[in-house]
PDB file of C-alpha atoms in Angstrom:
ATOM      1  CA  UNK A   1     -13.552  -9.268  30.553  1.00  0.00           C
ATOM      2  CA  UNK A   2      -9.719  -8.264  31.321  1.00  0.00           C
ATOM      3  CA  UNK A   3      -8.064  -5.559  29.501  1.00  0.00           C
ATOM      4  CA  UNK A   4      -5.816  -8.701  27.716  1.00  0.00           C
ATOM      5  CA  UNK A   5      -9.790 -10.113  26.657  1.00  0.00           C
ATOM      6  CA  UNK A   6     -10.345  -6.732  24.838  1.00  0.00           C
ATOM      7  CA  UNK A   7      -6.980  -6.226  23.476  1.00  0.00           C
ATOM      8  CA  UNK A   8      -6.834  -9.720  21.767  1.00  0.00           C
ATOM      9  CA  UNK A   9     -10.808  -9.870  21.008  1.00  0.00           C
ATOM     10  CA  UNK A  10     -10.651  -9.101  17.216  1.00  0.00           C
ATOM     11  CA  UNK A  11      -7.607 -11.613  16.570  1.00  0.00           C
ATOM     12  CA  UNK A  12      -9.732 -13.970  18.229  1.00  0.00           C
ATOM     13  CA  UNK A  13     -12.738 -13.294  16.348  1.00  0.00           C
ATOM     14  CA  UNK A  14     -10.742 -13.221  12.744  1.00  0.00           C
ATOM     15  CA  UNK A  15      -8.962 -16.499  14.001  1.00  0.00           C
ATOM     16  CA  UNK A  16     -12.828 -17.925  13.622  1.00  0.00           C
ATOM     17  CA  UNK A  17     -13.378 -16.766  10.241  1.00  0.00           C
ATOM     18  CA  UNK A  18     -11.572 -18.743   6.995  1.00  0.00           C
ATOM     19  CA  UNK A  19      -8.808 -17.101   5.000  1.00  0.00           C
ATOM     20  CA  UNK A  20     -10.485 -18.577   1.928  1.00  0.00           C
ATOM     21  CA  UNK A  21     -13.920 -17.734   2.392  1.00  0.00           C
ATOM     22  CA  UNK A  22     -14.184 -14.669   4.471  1.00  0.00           C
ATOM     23  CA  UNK A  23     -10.960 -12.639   3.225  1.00  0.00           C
ATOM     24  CA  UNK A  24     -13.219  -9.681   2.784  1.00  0.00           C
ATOM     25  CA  UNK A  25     -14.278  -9.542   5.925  1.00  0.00           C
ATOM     26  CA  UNK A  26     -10.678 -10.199   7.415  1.00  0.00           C
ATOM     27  CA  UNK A  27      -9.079  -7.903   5.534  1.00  0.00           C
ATOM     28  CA  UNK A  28     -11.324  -4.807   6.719  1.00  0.00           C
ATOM     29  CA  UNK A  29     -11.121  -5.241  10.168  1.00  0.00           C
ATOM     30  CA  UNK A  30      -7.044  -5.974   9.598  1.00  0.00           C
ATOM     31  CA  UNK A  31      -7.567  -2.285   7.367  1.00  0.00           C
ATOM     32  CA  UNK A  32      -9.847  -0.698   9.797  1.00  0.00           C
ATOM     33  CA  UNK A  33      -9.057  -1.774  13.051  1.00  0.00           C
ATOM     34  CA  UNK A  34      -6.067  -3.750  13.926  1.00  0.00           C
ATOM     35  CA  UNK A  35      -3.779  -2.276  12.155  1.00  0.00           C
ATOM     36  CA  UNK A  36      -4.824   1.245   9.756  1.00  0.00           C
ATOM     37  CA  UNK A  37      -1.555   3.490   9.992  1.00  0.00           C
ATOM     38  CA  UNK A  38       0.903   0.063   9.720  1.00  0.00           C
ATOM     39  CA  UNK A  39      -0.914  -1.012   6.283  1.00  0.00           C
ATOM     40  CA  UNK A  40      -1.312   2.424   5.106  1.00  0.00           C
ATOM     41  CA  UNK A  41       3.036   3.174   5.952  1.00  0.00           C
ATOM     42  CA  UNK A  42       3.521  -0.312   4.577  1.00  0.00           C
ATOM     43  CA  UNK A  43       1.593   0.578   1.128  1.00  0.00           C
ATOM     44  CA  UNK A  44       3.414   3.393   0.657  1.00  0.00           C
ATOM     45  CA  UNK A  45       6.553   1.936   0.817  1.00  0.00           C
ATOM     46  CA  UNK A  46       5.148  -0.924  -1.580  1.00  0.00           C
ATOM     47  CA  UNK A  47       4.538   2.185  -4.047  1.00  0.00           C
ATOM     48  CA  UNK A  48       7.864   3.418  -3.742  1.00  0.00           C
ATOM     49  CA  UNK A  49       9.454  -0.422  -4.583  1.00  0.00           C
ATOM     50  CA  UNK A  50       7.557  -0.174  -7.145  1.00  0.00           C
ATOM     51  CA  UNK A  51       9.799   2.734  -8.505  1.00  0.00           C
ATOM     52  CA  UNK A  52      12.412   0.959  -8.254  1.00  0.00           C
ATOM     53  CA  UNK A  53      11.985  -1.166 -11.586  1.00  0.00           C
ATOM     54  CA  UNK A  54      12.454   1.180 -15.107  1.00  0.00           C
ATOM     55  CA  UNK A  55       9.625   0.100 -16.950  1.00  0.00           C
ATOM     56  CA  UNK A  56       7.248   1.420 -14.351  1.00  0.00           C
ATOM     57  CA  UNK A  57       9.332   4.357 -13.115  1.00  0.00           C
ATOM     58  CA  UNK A  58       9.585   5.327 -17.221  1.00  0.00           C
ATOM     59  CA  UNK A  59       5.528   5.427 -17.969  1.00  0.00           C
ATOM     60  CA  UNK A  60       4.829   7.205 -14.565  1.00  0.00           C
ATOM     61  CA  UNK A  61       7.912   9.734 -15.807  1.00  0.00           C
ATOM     62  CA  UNK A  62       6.806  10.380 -19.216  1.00  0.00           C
ATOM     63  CA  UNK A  63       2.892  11.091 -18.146  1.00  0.00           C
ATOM     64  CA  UNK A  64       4.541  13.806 -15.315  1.00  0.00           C
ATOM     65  CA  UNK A  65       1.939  12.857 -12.628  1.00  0.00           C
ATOM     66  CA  UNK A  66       4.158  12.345  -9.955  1.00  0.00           C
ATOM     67  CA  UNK A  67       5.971  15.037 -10.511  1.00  0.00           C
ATOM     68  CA  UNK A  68       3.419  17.841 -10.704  1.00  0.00           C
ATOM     69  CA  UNK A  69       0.038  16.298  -9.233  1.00  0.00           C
ATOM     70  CA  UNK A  70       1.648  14.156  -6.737  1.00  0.00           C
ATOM     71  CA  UNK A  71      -0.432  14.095  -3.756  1.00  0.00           C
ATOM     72  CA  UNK A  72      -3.913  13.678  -6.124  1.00  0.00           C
ATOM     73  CA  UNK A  73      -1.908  10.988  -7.426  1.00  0.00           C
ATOM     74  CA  UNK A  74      -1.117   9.650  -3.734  1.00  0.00           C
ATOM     75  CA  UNK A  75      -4.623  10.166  -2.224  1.00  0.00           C
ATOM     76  CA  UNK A  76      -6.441   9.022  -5.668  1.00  0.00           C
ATOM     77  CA  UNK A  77      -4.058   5.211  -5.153  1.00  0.00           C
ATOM     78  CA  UNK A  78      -4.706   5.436  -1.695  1.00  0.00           C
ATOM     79  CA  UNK A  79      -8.370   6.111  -1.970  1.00  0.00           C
ATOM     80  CA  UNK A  80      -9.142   3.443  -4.876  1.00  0.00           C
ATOM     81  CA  UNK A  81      -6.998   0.847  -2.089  1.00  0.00           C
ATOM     82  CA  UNK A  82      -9.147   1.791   0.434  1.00  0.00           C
ATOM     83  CA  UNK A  83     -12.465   1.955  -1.130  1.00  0.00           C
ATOM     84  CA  UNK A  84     -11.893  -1.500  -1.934  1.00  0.00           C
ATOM     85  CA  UNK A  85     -10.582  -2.663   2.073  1.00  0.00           C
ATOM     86  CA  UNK A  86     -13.351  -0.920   3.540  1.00  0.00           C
ATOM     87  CA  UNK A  87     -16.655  -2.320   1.125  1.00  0.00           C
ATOM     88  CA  UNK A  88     -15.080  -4.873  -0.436  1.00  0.00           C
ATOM     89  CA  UNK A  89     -14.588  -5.694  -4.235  1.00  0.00           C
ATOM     90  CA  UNK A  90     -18.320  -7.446  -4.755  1.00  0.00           C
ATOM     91  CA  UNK A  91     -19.935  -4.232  -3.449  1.00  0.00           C
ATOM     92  CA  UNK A  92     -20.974  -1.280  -5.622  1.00  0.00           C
ATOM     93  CA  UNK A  93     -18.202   1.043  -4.350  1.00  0.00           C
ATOM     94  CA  UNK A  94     -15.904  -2.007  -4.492  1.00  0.00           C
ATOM     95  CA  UNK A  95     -16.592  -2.835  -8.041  1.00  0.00           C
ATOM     96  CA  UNK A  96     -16.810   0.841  -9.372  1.00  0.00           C
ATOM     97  CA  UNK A  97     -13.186   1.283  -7.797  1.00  0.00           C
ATOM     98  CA  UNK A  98     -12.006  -1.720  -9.830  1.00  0.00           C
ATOM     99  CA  UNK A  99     -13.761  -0.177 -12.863  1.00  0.00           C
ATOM    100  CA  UNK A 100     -11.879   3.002 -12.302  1.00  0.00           C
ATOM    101  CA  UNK A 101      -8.567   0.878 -11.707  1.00  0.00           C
ATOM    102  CA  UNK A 102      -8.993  -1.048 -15.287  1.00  0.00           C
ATOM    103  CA  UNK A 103     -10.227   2.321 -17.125  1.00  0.00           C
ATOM    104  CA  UNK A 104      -6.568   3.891 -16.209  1.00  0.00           C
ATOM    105  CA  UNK A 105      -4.849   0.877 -16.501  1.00  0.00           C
ATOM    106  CA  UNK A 106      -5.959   0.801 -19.926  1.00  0.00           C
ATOM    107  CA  UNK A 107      -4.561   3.993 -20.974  1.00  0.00           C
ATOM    108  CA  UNK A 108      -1.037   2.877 -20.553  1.00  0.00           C
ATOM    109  CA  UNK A 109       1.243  -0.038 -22.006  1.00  0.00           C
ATOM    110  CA  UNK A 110       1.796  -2.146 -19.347  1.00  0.00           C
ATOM    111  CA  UNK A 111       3.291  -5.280 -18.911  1.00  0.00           C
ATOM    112  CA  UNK A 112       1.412  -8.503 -17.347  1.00  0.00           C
ATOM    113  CA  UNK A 113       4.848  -8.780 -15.080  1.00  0.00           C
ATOM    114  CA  UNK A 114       4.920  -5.529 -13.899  1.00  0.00           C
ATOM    115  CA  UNK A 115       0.856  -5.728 -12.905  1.00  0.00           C
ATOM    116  CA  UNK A 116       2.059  -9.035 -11.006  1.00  0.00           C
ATOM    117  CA  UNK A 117       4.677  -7.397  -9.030  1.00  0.00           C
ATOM    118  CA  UNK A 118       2.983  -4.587  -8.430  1.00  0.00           C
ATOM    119  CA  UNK A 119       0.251  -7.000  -6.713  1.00  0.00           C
ATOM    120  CA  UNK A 120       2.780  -8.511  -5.053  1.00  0.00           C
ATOM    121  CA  UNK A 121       3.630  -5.496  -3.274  1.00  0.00           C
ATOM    122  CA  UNK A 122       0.454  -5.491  -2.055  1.00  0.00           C
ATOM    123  CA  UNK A 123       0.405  -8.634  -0.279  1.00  0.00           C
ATOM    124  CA  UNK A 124       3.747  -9.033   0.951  1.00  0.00           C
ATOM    125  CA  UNK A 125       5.313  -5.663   2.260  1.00  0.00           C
ATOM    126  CA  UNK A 126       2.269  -5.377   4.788  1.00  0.00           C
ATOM    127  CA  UNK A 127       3.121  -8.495   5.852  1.00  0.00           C
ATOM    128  CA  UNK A 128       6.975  -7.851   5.978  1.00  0.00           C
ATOM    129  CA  UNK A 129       6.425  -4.681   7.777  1.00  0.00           C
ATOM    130  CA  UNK A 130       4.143  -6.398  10.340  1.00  0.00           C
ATOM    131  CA  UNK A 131       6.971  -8.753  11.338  1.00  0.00           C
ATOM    132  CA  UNK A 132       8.986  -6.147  11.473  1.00  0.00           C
ATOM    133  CA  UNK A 133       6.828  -3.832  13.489  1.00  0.00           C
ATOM    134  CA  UNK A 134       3.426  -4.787  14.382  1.00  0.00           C
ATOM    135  CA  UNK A 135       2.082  -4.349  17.926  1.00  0.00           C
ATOM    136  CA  UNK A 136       1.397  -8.518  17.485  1.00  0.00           C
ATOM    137  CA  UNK A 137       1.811 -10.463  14.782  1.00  0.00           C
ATOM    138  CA  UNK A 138      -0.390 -11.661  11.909  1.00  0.00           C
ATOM    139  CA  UNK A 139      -1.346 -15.133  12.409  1.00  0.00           C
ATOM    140  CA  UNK A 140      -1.282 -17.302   9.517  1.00  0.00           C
ATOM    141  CA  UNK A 141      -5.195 -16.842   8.700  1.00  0.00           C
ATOM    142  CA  UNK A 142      -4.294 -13.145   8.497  1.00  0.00           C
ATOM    143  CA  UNK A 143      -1.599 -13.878   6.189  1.00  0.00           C
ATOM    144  CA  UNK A 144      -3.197 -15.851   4.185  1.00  0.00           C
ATOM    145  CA  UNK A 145      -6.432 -13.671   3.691  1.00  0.00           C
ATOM    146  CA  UNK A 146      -4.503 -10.957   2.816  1.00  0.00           C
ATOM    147  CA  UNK A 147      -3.341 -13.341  -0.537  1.00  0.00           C
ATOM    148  CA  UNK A 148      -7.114 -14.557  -1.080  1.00  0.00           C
ATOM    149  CA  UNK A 149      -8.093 -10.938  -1.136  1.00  0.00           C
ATOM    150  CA  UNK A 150      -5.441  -9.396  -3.802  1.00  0.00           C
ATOM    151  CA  UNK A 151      -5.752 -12.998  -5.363  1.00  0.00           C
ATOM    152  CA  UNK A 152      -9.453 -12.227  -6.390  1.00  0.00           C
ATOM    153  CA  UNK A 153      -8.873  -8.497  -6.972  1.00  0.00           C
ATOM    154  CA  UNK A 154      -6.024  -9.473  -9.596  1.00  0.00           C
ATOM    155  CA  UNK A 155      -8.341 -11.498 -11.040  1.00  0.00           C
ATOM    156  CA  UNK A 156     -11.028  -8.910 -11.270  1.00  0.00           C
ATOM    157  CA  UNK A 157      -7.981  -6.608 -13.126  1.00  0.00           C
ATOM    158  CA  UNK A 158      -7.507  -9.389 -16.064  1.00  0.00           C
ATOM    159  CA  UNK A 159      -4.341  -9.731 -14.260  1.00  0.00           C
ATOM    160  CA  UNK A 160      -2.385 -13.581 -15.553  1.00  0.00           C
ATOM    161  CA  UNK A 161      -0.936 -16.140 -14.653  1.00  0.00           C
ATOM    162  CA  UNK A 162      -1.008 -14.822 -11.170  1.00  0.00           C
ATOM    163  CA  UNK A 163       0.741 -17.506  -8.955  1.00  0.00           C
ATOM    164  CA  UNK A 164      -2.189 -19.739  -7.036  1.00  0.00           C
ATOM    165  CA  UNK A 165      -0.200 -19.940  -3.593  1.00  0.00           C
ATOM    166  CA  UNK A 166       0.960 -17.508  -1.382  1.00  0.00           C
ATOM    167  CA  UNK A 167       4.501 -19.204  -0.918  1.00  0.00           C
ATOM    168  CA  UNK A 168       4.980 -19.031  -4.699  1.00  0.00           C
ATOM    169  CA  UNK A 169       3.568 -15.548  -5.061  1.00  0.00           C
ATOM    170  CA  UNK A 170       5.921 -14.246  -2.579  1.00  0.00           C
ATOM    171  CA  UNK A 171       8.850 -16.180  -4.615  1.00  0.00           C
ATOM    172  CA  UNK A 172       8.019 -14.105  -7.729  1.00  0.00           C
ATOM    173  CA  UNK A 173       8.036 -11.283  -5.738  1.00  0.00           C
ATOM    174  CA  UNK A 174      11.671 -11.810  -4.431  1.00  0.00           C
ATOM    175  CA  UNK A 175      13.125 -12.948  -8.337  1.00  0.00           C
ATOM    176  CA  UNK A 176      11.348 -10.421  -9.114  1.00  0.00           C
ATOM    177  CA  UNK A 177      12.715  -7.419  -7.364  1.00  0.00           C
ATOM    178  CA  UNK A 178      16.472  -9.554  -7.911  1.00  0.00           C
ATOM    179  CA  UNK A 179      16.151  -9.461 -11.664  1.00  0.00           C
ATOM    180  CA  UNK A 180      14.456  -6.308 -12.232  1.00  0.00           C
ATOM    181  CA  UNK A 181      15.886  -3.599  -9.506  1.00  0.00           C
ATOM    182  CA  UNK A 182      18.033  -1.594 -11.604  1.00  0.00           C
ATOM    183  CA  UNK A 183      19.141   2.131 -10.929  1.00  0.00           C
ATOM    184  CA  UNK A 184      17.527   4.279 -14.079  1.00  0.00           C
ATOM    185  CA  UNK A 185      17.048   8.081 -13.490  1.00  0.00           C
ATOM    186  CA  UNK A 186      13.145   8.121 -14.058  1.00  0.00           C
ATOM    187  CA  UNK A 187      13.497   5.590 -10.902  1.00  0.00           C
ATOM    188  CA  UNK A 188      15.452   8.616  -9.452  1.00  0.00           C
ATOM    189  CA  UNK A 189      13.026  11.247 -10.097  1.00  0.00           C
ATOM    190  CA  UNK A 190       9.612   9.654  -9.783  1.00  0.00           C
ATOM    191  CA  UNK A 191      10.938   8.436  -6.231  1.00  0.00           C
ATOM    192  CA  UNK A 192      12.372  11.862  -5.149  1.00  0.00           C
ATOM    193  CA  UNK A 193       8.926  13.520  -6.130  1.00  0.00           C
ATOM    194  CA  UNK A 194       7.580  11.330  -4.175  1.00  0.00           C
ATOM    195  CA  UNK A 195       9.347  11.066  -1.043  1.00  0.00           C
ATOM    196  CA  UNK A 196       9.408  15.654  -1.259  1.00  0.00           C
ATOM    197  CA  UNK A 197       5.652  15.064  -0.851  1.00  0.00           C
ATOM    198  CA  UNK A 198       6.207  12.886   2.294  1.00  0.00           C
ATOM    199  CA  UNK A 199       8.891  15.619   3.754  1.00  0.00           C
ATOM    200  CA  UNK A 200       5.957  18.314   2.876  1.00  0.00           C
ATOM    201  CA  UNK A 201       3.685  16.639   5.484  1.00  0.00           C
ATOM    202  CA  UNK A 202       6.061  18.160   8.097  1.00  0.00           C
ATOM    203  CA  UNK A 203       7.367  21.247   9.366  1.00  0.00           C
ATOM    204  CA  UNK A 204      10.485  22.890   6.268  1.00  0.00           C
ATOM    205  CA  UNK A 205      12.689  23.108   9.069  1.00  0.00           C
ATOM    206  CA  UNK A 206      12.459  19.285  10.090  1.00  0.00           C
ATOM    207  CA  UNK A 207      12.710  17.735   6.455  1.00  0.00           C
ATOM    208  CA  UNK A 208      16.531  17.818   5.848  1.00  0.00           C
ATOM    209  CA  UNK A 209      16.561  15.630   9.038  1.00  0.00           C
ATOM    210  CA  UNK A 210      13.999  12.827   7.833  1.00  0.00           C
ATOM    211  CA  UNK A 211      14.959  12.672   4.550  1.00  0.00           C
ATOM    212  CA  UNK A 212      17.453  10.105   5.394  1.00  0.00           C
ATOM    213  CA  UNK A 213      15.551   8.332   7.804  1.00  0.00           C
ATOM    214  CA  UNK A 214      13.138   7.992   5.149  1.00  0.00           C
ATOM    215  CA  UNK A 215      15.990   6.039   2.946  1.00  0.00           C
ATOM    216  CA  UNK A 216      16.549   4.056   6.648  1.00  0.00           C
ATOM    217  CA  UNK A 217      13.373   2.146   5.464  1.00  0.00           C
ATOM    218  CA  UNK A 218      14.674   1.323   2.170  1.00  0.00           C
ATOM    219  CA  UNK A 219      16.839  -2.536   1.826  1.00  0.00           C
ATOM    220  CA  UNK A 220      20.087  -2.413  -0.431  1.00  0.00           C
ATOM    221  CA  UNK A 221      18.305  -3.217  -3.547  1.00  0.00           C
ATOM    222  CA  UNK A 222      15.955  -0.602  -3.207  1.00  0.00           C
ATOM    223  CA  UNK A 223      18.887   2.008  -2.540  1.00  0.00           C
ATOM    224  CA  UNK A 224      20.670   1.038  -5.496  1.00  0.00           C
ATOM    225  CA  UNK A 225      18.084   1.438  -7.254  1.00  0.00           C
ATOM    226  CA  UNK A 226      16.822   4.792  -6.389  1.00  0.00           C
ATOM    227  CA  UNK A 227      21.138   5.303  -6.396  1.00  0.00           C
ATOM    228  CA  UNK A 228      21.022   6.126  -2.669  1.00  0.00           C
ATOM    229  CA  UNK A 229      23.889   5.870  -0.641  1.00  0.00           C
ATOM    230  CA  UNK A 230      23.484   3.737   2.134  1.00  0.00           C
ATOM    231  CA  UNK A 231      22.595   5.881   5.331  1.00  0.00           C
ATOM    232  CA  UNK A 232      24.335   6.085   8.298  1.00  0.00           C
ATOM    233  CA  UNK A 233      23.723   2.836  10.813  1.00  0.00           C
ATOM    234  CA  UNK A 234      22.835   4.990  13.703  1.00  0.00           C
ATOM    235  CA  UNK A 235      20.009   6.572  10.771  1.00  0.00           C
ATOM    236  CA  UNK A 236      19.207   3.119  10.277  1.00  0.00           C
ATOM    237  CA  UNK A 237      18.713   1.663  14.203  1.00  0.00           C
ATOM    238  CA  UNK A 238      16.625   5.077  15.144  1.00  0.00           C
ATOM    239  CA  UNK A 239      14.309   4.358  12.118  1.00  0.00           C
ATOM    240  CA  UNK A 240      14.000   0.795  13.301  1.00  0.00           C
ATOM    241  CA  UNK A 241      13.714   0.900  16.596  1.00  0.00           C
ATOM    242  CA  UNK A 242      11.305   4.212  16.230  1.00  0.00           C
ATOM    243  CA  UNK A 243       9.177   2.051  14.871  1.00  0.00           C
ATOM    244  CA  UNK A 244       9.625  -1.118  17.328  1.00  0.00           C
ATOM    245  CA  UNK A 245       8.988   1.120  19.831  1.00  0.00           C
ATOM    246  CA  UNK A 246       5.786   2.498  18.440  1.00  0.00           C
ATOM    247  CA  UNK A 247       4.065  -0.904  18.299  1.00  0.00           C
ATOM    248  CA  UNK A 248       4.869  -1.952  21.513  1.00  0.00           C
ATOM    249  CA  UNK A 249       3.381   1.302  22.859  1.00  0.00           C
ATOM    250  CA  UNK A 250       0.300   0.336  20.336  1.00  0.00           C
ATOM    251  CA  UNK A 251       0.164  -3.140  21.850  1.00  0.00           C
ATOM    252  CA  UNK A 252      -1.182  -1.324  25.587  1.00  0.00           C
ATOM    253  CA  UNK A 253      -3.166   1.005  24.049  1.00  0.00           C
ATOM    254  CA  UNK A 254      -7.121   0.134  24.120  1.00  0.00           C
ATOM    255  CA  UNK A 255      -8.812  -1.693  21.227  1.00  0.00           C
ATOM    256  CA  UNK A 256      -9.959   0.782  18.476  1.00  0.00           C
ATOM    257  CA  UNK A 257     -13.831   0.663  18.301  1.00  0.00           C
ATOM    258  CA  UNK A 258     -14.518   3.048  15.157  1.00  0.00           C
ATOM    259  CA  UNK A 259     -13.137   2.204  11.890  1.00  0.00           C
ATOM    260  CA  UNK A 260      -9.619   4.419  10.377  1.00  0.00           C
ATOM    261  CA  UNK A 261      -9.805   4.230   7.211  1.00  0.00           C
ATOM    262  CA  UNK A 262      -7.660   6.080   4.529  1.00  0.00           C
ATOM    263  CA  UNK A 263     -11.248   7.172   2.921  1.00  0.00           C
ATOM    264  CA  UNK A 264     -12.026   8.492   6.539  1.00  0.00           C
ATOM    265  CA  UNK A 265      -9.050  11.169   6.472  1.00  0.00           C
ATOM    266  CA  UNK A 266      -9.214  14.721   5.562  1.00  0.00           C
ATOM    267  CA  UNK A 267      -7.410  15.164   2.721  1.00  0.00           C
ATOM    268  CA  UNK A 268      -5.508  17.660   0.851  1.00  0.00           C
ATOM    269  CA  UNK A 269      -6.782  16.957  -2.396  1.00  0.00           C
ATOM    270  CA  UNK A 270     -10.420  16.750  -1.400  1.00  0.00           C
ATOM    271  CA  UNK A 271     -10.510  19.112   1.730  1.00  0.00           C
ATOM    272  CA  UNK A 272     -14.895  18.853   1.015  1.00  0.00           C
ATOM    273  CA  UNK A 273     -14.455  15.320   0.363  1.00  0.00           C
ATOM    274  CA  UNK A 274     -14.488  13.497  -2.958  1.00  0.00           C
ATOM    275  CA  UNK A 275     -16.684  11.218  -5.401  1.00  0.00           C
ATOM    276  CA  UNK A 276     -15.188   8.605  -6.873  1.00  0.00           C
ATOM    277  CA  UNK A 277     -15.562  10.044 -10.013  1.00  0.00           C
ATOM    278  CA  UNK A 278     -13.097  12.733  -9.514  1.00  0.00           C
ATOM    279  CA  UNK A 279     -10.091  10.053  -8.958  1.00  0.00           C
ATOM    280  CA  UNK A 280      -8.080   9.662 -11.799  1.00  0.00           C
ATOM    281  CA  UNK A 281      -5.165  11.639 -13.810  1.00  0.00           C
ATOM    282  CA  UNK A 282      -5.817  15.088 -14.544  1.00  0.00           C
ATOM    283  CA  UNK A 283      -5.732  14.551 -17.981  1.00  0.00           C
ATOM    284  CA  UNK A 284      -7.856  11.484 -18.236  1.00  0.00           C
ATOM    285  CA  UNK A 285     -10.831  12.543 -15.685  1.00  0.00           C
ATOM    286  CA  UNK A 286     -13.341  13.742 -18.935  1.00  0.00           C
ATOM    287  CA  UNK A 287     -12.687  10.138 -20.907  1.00  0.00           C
ATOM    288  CA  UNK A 288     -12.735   8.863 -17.830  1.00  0.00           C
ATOM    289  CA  UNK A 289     -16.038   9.702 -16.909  1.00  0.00           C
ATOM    290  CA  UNK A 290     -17.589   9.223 -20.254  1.00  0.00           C
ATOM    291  CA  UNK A 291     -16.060   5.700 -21.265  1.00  0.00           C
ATOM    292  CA  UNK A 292     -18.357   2.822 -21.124  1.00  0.00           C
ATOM    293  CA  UNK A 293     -18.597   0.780 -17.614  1.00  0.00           C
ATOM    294  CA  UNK A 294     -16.494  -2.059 -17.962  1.00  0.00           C
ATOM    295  CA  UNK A 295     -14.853  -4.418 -14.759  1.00  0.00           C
TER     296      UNK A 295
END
C-alpha cells in the first residue's frame, strides 16, 4: 500500500459507512482521527459565537462562571463534547454526559432558540472551518453525519422544532446570527474572559501579540458584536494563511493510528484526571450529584 493508500484509508473507509445510520461511528473517527485539533479550534470558536447574542452572554454573566472558573468551565464543555464523540450518546458514558447536560441546562432560563443556535454551532462552524482549513475536505457523508449526530443529540436534550435537514438547519443558523448579533457588554466581558484564558495558554510576553490574531478569526458580525475593531489585514492574512499552511503540512504527515481525544489531554482542571461527576458549575456540583437521573 502507497503512502497516498494510508493517507486517504479512513476517508475511504467512512465513505462506506451511511451518514444516517452510522453517524456515531463517523463522527469519532472524524473526532479522533482525521481531524482532533481542527474540531476542537473550530468548537471553541462556535463557543465564542455563541457570546455574541445577549441573551446567552447575560445568563453566563450574571452566574460569573466565565469570569472566575473559566477554564473548569472550558474543560467541563469540552469534556461533556467529547465524552459524547468518543462513546457515543447510546453508551453509558454517552448518556450520563447528556444527563449531566439536561441537569445544568435545567438550572437556567433558556430559550428553545438559543438551544437551537447553539446546536447549530455545533454542526456548522466545524464544517466552515474545514473548508477553510482542513488538510482535505469533508465529503458530503462527513457533512452530513456530522447533522445526524447533533440531530439525535438535540433530540436527546428536549431540544424543538429542530430543523429536519441540514440545508435548512444551516439557514437558521445564518438568520440567526443576522437577527440576533448585537453588541451588549456581557457579550464584551464573557468573551474577553474567555479569550484571557486562551492568551494564558502561552508565554505573558507573547499574548499582547495574539490577542489580535485571535480577533483575525472572528467575521464582521462577530466583531461588532464583541465591539472589536476590525484588525489589521496583514493580522488577518497571517491568521489565515497560518492556518492554510498548517493543513497542508497535516495533509503529508502519516495517518494517526491512536485516538486524540479532548478526554485524552492532561488538563488543568483535572491534572489526576476527572469523573464525570465532578463536571458541572461550582455551585451546582452537590444538587448536581444528588438530583434524580433523568435524560
Amino acid at each position: 500500500m502507497s503512502w497516498l493508500d494510508l493517507r486517504y484509508a479512513r476517508q475511504q473507509q467512512i465513505q462506506r459507512l451511511d451518514p444516517v445510520t452510522d453517524h456515531c461511528q463517523i463522527c469519532h473517527l472524524l473526532a479522533g482521527y482525521e481531524f482532533p485539533w481542527d474540531i476542537t479550534r473550530s468548537l471553541e470558536l462556535a463557543m465564542l459565537k455563541t457570546y455574541c447574542v445577549p441573551s446567552i452572554s447575560q445568563l453566563l454573566d450574571r452566574t460569573n462562571e466565565f469570569h472566575h472558573h473559566t477554564q473548569k468551565r472550558y474543560d467541563d464543555t469540552g469534556l461533556l463534547v467529547a465524552e459524547i464523540l468518543k462513546w457515543g450518546y447510546d453508551s453509558d458514558r454517552g448518556r450520563e454526559s447528556i444527563r449531566r447536560m439536561n441537569a445544568i441546562h435545567g438550572h437556567y432560563p433558556i430559550s428553545n432558540e438559543d438551544f437551537l443556535y447553539v446546536l447549530s454551532t455545533f454542526i456548522y462552524e466545524p464544517i466552515r472551518w474545514n473548508e477553510r482549513f482542513g488538510w482535505r475536505l469533508f465529503a458530503e457523508t462527513e457533512k452530513l453525519a456530522i447533522f445526524y449526530f447533533w440531530l439525535a443529540i438535540g433530540k436527546k436534550m428536549h431540544i424543538r422544532d429542530i430543523p429536519s435537514s441540514y440545508e435548512r438547519f444551516a439557514q437558521y443558523n445564518q438568520d440567526y446570527e443576522r437577527q440576533h448579533f448585537i453588541y451588549s457588554d456581557s457579550n464584551r466581558r464573557v468573551g474577553e474572559s474567555t479569550i484571557n484564558l486562551f492568551l494564558s495558554w502561552f508565554p505573558a510576553w507573547c499574548r499582547p501579540l495574539f490577542r489580535p490574531c485571535v480577533h483575525g478569526m472572528f467575521d464582521d458580525l462577530t466583531l461588532a458584536a464583541f465591539g472589536y475593531s476590525n484588525p489589521p489585514v496583514a493580522v488577518r492574512n497571517l491568521v489565515e494563511n497560518s492556518l492554510k499552511l498548517r493543513g497542508h503540512v497535516s495533509r503529508w504527515l502519516l495517518p494517526r493510528r491512536k485516538p486524540d481525544f479532548f478526554t485524552d489531554s492532561k488538563l488543568r482542571s483535572y491534572p489526576d484526571g476527572y469523573e464525570l461527576n465532578d463536571l458541572g458549575p461550582t455551585k451546582m456540583l452537590s444538587h448536581l450529584n444528588h438530583s434524580p437521573k433523568q435524560e
